[in-house]
Coordinates of N, CA and C in Angstrom, one line a residue:
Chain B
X184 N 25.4 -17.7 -22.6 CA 24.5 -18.5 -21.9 C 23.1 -18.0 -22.2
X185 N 22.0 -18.7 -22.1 CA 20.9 -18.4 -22.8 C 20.1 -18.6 -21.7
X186 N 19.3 -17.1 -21.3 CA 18.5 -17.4 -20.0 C 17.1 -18.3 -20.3
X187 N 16.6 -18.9 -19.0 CA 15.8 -20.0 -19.3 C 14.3 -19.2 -19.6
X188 N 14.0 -17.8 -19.7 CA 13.1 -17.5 -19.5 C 13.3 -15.8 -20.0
X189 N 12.7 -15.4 -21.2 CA 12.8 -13.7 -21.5 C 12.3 -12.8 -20.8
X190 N 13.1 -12.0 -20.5 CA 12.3 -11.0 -19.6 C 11.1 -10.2 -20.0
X191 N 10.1 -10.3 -18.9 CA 8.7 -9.4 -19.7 C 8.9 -7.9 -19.9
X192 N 8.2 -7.2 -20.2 CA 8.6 -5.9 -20.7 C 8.8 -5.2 -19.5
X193 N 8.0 -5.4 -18.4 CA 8.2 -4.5 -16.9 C 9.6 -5.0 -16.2
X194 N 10.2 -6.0 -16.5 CA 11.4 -6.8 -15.7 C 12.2 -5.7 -16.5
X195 N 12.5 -5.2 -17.7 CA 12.8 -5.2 -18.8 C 13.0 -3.7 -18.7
X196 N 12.2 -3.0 -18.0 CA 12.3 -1.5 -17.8 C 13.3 -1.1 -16.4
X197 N 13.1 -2.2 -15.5 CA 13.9 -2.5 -14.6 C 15.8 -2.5 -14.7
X198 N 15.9 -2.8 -16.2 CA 16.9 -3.2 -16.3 C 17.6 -2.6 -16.5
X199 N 16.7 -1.4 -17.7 CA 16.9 -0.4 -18.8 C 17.2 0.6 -17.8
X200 N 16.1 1.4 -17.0 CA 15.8 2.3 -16.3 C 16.3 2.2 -14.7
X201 N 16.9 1.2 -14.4 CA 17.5 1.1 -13.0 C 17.8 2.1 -12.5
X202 N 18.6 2.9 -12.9 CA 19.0 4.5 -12.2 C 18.0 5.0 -11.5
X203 N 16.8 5.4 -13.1 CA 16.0 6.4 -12.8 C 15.1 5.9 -11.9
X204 N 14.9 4.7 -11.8 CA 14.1 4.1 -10.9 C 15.1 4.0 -9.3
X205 N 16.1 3.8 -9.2 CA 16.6 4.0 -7.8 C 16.6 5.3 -7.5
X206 N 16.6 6.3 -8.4 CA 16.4 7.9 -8.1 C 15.4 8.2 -7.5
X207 N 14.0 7.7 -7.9 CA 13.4 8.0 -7.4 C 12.4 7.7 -6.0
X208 N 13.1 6.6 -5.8 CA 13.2 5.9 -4.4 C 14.1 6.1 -3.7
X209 N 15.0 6.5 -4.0 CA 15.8 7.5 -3.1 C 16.0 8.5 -2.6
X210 N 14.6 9.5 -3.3 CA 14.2 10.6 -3.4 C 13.1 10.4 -2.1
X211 N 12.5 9.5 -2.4 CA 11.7 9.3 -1.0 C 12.2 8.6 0.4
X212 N 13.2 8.0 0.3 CA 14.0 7.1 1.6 C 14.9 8.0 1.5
X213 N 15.5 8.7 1.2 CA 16.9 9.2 1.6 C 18.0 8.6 2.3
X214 N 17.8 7.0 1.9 CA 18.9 6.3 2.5 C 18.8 5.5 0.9
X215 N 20.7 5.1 0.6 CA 20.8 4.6 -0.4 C 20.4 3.0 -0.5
X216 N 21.1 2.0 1.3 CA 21.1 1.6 1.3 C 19.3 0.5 1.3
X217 N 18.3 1.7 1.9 CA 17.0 0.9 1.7 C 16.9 1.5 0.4
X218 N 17.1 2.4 -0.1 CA 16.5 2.7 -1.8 C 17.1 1.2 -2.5
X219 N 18.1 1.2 -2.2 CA 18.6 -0.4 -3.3 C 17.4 -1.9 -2.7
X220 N 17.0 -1.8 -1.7 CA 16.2 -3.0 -0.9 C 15.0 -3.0 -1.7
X221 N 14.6 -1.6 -1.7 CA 13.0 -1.6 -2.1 C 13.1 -1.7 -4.0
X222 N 14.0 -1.3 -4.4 CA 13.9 -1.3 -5.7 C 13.8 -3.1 -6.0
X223 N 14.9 -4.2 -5.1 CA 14.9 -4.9 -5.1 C 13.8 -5.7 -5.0
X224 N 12.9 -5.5 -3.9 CA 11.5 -5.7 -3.8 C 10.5 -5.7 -4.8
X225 N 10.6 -4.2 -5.3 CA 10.0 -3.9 -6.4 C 9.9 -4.5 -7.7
X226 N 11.7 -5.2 -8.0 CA 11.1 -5.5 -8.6 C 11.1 -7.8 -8.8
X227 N 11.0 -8.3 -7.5 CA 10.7 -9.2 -7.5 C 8.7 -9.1 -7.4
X228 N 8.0 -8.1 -6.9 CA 7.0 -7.9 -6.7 C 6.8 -7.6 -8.4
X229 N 7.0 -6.9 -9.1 CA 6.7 -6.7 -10.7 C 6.5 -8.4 -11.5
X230 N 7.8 -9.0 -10.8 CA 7.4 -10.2 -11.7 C 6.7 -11.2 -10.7
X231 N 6.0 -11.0 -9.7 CA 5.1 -12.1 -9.2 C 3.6 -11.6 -10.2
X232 N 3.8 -10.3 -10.0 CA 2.8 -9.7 -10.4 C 2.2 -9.8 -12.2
X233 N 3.3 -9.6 -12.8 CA 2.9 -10.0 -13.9 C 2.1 -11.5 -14.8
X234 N 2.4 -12.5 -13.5 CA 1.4 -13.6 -14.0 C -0.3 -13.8 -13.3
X235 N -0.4 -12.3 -12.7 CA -1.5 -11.9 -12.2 C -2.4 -10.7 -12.9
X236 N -1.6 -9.9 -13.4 CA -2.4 -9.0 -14.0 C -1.6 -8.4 -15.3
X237 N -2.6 -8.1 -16.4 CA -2.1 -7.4 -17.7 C -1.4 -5.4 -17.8
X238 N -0.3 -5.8 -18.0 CA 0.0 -4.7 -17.7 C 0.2 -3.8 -19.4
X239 N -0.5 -2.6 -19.4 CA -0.4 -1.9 -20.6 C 1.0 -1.1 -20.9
X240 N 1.0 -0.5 -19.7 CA 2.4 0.7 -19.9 C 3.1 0.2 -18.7
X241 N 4.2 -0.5 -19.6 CA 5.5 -1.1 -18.0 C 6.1 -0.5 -17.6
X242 N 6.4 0.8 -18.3 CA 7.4 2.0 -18.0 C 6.9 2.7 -16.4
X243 N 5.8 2.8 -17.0 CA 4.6 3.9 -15.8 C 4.2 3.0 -14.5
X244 N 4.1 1.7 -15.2 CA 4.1 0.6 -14.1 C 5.1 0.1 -12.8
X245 N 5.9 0.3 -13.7 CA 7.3 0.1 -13.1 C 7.8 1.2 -11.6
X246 N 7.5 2.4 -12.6 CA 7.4 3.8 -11.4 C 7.0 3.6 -10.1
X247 N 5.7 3.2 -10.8 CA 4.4 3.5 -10.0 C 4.1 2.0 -8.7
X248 N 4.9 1.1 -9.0 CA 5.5 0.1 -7.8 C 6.7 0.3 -7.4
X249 N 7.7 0.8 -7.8 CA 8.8 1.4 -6.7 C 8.5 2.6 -5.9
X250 N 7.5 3.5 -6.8 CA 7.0 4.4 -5.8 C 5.8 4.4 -4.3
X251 N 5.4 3.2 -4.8 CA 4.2 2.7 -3.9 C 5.4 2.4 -2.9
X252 N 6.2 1.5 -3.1 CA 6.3 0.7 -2.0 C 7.5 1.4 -1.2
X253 N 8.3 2.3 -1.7 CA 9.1 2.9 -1.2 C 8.3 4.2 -0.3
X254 N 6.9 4.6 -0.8 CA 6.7 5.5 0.6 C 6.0 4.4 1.4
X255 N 5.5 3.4 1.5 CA 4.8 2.4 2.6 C 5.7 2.0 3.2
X256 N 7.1 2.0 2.6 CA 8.3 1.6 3.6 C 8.4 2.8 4.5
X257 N 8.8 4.0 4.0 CA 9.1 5.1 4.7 C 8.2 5.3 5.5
X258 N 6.8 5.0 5.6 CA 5.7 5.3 6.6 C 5.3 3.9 7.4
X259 N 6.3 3.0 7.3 CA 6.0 1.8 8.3 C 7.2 2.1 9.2
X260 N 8.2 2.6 9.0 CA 9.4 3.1 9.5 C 9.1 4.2 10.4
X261 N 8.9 4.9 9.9 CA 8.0 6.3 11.2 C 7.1 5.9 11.9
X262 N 6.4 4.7 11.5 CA 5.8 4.1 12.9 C 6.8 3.6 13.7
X263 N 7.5 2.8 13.3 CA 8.0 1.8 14.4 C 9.5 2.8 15.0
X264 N 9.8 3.6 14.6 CA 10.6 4.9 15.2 C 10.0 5.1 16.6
X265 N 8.9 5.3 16.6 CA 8.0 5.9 17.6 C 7.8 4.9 18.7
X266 N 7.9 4.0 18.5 CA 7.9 2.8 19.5 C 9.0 2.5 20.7
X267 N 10.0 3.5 20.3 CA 11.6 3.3 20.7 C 11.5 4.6 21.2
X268 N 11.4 5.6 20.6 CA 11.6 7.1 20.6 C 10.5 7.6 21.8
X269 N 9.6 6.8 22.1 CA 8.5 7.0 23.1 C 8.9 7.0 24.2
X270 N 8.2 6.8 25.2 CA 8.2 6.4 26.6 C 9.2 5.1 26.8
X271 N 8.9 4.8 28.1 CA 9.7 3.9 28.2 C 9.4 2.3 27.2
X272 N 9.6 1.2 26.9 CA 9.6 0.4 26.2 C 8.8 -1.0 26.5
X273 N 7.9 -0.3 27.8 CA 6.8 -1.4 28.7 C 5.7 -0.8 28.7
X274 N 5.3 -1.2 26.7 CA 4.0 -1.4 26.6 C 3.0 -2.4 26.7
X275 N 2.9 -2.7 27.7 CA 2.4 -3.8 28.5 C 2.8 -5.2 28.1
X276 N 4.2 -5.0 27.4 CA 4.8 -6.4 26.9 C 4.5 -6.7 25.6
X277 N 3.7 -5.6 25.0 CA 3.4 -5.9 23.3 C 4.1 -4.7 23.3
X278 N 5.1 -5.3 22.1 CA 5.6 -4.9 20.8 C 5.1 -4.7 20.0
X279 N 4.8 -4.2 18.5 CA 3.9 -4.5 17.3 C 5.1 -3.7 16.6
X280 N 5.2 -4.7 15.4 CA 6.0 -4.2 14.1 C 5.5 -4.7 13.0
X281 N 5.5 -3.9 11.9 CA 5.0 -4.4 10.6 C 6.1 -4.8 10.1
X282 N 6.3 -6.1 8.8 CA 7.2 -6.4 8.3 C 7.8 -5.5 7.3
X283 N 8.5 -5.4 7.1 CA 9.5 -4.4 6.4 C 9.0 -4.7 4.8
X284 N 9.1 -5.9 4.4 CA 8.5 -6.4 3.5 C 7.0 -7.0 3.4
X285 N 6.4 -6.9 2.6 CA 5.0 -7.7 2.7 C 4.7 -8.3 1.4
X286 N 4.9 -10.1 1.7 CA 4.8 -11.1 0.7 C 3.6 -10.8 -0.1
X287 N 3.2 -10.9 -1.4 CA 2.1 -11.5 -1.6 C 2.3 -12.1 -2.9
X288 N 1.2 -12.7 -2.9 CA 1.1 -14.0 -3.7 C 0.4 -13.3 -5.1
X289 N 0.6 -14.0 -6.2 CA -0.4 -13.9 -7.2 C -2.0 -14.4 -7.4
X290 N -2.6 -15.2 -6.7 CA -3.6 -15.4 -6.6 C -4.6 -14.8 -5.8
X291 N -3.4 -13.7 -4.5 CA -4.3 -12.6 -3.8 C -4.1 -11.5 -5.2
X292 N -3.1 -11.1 -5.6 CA -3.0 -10.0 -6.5 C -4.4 -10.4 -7.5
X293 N -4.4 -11.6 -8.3 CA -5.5 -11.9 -9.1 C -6.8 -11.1 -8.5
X294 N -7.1 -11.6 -7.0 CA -8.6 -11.4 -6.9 C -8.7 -9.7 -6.2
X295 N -7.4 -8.9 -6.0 CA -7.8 -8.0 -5.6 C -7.8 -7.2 -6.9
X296 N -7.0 -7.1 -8.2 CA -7.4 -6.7 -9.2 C -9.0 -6.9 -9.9
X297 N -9.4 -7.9 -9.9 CA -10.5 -8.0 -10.1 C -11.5 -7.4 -9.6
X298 N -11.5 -7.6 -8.1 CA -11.9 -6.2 -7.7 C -12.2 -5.1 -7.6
X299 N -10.9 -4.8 -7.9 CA -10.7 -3.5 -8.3 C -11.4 -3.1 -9.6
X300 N -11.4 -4.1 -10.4 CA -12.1 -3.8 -11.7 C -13.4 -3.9 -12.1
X301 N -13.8 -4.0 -10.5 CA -15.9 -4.3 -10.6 C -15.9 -3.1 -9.6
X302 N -14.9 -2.1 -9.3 CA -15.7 -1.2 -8.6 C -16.6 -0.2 -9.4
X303 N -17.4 1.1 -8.8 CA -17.9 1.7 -9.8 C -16.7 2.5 -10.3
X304 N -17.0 3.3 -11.4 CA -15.9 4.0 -12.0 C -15.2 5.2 -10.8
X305 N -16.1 6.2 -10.5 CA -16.2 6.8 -10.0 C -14.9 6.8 -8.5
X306 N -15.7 5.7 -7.6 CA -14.7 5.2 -6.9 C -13.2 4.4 -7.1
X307 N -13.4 3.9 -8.2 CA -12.0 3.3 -8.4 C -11.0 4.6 -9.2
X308 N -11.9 5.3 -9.4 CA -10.8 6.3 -10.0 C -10.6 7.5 -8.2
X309 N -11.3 7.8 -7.8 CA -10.8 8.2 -6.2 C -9.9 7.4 -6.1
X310 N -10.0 6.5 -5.6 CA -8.9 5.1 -4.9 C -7.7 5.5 -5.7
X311 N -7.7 5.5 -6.9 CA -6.4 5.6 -7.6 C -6.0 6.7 -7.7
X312 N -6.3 8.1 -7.3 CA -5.6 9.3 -7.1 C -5.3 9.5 -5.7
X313 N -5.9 8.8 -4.9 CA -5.7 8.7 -3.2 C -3.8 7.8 -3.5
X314 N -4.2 6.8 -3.9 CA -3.4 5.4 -3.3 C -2.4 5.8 -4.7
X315 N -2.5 5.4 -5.5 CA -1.2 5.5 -6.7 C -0.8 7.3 -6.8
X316 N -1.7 8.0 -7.1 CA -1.1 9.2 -7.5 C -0.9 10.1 -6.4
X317 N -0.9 9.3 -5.1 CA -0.8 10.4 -4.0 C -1.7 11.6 -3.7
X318 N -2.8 11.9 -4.4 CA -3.3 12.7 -3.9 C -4.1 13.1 -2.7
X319 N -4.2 14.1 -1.4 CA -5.0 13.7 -0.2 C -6.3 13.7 -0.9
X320 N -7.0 13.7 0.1 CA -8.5 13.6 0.0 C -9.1 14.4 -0.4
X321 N -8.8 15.9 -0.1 CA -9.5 17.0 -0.2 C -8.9 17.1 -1.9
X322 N -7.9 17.0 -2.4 CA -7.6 17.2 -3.8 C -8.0 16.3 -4.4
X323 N -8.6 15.0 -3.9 CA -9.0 14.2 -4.8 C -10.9 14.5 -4.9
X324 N -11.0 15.2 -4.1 CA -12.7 15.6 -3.9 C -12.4 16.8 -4.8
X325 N -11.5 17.7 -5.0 CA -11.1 18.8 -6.1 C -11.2 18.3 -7.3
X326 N -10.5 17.7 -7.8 CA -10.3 16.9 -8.7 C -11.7 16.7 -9.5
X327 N -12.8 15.7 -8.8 CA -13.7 15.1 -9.3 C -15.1 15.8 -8.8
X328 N -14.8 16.7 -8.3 CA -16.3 18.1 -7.9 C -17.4 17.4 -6.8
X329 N -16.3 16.8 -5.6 CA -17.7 15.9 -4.9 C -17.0 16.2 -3.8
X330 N -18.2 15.8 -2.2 CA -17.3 15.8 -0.5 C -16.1 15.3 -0.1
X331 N -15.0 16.3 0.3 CA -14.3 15.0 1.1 C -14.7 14.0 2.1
X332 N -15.9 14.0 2.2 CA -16.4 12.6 3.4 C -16.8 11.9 2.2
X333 N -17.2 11.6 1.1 CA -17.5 11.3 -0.4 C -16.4 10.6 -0.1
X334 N -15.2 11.4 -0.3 CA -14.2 10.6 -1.1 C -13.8 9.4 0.0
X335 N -13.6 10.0 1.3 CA -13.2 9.5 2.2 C -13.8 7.8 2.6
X336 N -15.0 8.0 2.2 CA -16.0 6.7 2.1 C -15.9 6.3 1.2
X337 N -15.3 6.5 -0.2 CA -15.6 5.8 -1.3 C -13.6 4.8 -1.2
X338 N -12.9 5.8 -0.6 CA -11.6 4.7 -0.2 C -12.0 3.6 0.6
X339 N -12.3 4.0 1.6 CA -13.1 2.6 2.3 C -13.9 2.0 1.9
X340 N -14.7 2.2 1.2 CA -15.2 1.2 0.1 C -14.4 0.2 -0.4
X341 N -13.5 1.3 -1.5 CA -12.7 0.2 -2.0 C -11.6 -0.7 -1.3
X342 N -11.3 -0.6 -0.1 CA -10.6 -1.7 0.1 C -10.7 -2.6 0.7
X343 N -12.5 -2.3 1.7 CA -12.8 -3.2 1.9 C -13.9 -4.3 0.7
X344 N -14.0 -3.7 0.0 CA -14.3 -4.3 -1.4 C -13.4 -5.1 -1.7
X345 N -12.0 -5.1 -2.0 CA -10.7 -5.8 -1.8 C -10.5 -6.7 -1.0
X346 N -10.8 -6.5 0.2 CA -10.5 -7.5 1.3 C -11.5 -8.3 1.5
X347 N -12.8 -8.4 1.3 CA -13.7 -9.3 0.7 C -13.8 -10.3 -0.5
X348 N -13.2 -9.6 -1.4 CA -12.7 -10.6 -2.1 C -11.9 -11.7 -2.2
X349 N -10.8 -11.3 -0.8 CA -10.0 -12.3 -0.2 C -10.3 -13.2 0.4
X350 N -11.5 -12.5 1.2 CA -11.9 -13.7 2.0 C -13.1 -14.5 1.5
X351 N -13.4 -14.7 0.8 CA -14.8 -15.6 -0.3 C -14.5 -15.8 -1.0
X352 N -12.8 -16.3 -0.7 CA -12.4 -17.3 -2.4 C -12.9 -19.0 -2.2
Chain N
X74 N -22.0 -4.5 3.8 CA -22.9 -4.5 4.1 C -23.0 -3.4 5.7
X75 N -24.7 -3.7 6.1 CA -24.5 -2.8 6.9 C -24.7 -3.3 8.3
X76 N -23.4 -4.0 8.4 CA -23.3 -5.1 10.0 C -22.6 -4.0 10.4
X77 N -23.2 -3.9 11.8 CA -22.5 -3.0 12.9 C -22.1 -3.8 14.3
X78 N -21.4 -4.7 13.7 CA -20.7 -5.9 14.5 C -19.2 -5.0 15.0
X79 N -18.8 -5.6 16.1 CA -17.5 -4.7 16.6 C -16.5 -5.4 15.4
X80 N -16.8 -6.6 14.5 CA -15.5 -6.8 14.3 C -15.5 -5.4 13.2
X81 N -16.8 -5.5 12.7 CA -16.7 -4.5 11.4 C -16.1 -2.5 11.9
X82 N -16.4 -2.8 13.2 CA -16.0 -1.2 13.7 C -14.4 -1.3 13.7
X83 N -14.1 -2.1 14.3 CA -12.6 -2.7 14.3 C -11.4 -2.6 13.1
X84 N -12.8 -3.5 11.8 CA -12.2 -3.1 10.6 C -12.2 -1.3 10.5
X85 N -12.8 -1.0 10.4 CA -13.3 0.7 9.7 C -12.0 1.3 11.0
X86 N -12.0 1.3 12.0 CA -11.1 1.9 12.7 C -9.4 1.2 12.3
X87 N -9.1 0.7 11.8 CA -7.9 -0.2 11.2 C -7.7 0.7 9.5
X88 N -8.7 0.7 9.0 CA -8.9 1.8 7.6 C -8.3 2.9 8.1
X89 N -8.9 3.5 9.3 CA -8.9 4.9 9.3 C -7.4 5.2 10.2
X90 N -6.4 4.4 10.9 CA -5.5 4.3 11.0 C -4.4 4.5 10.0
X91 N -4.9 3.3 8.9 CA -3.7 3.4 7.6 C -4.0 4.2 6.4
X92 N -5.5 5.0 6.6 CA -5.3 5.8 5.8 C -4.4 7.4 6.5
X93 N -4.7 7.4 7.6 CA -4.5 8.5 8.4 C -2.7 8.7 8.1
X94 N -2.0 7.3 8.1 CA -0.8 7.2 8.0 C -0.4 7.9 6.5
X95 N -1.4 7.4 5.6 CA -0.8 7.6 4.1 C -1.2 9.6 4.2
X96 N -2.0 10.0 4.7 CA -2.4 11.2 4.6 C -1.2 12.1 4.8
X97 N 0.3 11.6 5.4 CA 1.3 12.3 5.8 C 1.7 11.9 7.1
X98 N 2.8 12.5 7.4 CA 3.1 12.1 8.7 C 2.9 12.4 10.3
X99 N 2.4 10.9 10.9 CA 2.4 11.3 11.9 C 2.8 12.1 12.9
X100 N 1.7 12.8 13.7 CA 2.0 13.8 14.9 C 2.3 12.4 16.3
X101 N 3.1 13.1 16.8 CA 3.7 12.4 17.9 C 2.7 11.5 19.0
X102 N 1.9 12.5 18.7 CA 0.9 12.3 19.5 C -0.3 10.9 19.1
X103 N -0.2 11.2 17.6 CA -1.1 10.3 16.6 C -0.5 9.0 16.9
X104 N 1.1 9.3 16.8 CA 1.6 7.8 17.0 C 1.9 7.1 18.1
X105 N 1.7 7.8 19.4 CA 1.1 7.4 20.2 C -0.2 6.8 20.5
X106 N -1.3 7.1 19.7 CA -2.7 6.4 20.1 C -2.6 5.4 19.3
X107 N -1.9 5.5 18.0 CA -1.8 4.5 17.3 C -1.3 3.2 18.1
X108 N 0.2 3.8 18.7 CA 0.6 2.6 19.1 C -0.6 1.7 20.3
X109 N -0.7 2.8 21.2 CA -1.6 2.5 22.6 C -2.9 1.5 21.5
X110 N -3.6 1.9 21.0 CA -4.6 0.8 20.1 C -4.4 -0.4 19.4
X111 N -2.6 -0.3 18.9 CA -2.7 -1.9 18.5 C -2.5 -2.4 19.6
X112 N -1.6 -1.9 20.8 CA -1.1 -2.6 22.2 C -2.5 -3.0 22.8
X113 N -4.1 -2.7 22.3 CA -5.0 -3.3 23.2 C -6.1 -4.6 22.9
X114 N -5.3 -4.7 21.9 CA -6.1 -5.8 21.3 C -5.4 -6.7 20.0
X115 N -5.1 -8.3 20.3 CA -4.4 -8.9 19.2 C -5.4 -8.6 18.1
X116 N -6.7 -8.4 17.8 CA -8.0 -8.1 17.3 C -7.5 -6.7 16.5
X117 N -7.5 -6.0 16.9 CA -6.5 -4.3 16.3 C -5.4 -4.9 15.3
X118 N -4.2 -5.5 16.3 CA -3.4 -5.5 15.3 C -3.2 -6.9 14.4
X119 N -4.1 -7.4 14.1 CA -4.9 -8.0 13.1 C -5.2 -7.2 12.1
X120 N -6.5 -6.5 12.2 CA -7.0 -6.0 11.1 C -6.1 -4.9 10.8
X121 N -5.5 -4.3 11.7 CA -4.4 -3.5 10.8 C -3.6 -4.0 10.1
X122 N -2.8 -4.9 10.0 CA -2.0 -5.9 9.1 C -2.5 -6.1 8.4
X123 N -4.2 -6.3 7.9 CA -4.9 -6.6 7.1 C -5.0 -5.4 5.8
X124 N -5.0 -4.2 6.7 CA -5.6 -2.7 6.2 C -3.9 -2.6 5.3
X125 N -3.0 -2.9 6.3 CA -1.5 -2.5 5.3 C -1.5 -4.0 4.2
X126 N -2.2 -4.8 4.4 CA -1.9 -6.0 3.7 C -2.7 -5.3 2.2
X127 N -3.5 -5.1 2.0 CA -4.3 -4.7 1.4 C -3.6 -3.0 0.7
X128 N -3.5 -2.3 0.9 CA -2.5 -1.4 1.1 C -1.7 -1.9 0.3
X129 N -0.8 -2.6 0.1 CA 0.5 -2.8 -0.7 C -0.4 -3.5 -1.8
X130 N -1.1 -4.4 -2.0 CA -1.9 -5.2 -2.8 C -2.0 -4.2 -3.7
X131 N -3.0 -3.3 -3.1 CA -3.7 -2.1 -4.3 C -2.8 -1.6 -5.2
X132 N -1.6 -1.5 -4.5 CA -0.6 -0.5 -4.9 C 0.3 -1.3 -6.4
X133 N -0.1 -2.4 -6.3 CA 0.1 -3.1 -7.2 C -0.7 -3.5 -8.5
X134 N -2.2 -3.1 -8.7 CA -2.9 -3.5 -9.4 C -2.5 -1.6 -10.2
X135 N -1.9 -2.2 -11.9 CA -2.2 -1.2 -12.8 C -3.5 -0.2 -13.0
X136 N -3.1 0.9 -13.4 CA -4.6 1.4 -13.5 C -5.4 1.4 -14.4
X137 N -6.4 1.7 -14.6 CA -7.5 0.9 -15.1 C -7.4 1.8 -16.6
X138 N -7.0 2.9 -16.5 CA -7.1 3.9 -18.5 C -6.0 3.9 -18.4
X139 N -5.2 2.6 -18.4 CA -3.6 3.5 -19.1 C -3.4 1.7 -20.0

């Protein structure tokens, strides 16, 4: 049977690399059963994403969205632990939970890449050792020889740089 | 820009939430104020949903030298 549609190179690393890619989201959830969820996520998010942006290296690409999204899971989880684990469960009748998953579309992905691609260099390369390579703040002010209140303001820059772009489409 | 409108303090306190989250893990305490702040305003837990919306977004855009 002949699929209706070739897989792009990032679907494709997915396929190849599935292990090493559940390894390492399992390395950060320590549960098998969400490591298989988010991989799953991951990689329906890789192919929305690919009709949104050009991807150079799918291998590293690939990583680097099971890894994102598998510690934002594990850190939306230790929030909502704390909600239960707290006091009693009458917080004034609000609940708040973040969705386990979070949709997005390719036309937000479009304009927040774009964005991302008119910031100055400087800050978009902070942002990206904050946010993709995990680095804190102070190592990312190491890193590039400037303030942690520097760096600290130049992430908030960029995402509310991002989030403006969303809204003035 | 430089509006010092509450929604924009709102935003920047919503930032500083979900960055504080990505910085490592919450102290018991932290996630206590955290929760007590979205519980006081649909306004809070708004733009926090916005700050994690955004948040996953980024985390999706390749990087720029590779």
């Amino acid at each position: 049977m002949r699929q209706s549609k070739p897989l792009s190179p990032v679907e494709e690393v997915f396929v190849k690399d599935r292990i090493k890619i559940f390894n390492s989201v399992l390395k950060i959830l320590a549960n098998r059963e969400l490591a298989e969820d988010v991989v799953h996520d991951a990689y329906l998010k890789v192919r929305e994403a690919g009709a949104a942006v050009s991807v150079k290296q799918p291998a590293a690409y690939a990583f680097q969205v099971a890894r994102c999204l598998a510690i934002d899971r594990y850190r939306r989880r230790a929030l909502e632990t704390g909600i239960f684990s707290g006091e009693s469960d009458d917080t004034q009748g609000v609940t708040y939970s973040t969705p386990e998953r979070i949709e997005i579309g390719r036309e937000e992905l479009r304009l927040v890449s774009r964005a991302m691609n008119s910031l100055p260099t400087r800050t978009r390369r902070a942002f990206e050792l904050y946010r993709m390579a995990g680095y804190t703040q102070r190592e990312v002010a190491e890193q590039l020889g400037v303030s942690t209140t520097l760096v600290n303001f130049m992430i908030r820059d960029a995402l509310s740089h991002c989030r403006s772009s969303l809204s003035s489409e | 820009m430089a509006s010092d409108s509450g929604e924009d303090a709102v935003w920047q306190a919503a930032l500083d939430w979900s960055m504080r989250m990505h910085d490592g893990d919450l102290e018991d305490a932290e996630r206590a104020q955290l929760h007590a702040w979205l519980a006081a305003s649909p306004n809070h837990r708004e733009a926090f949903q916005e700050a994690e919306r955004l948040w996953t977004l980024t985390g999706l855009v390749p990087p720029k030298d590779e």
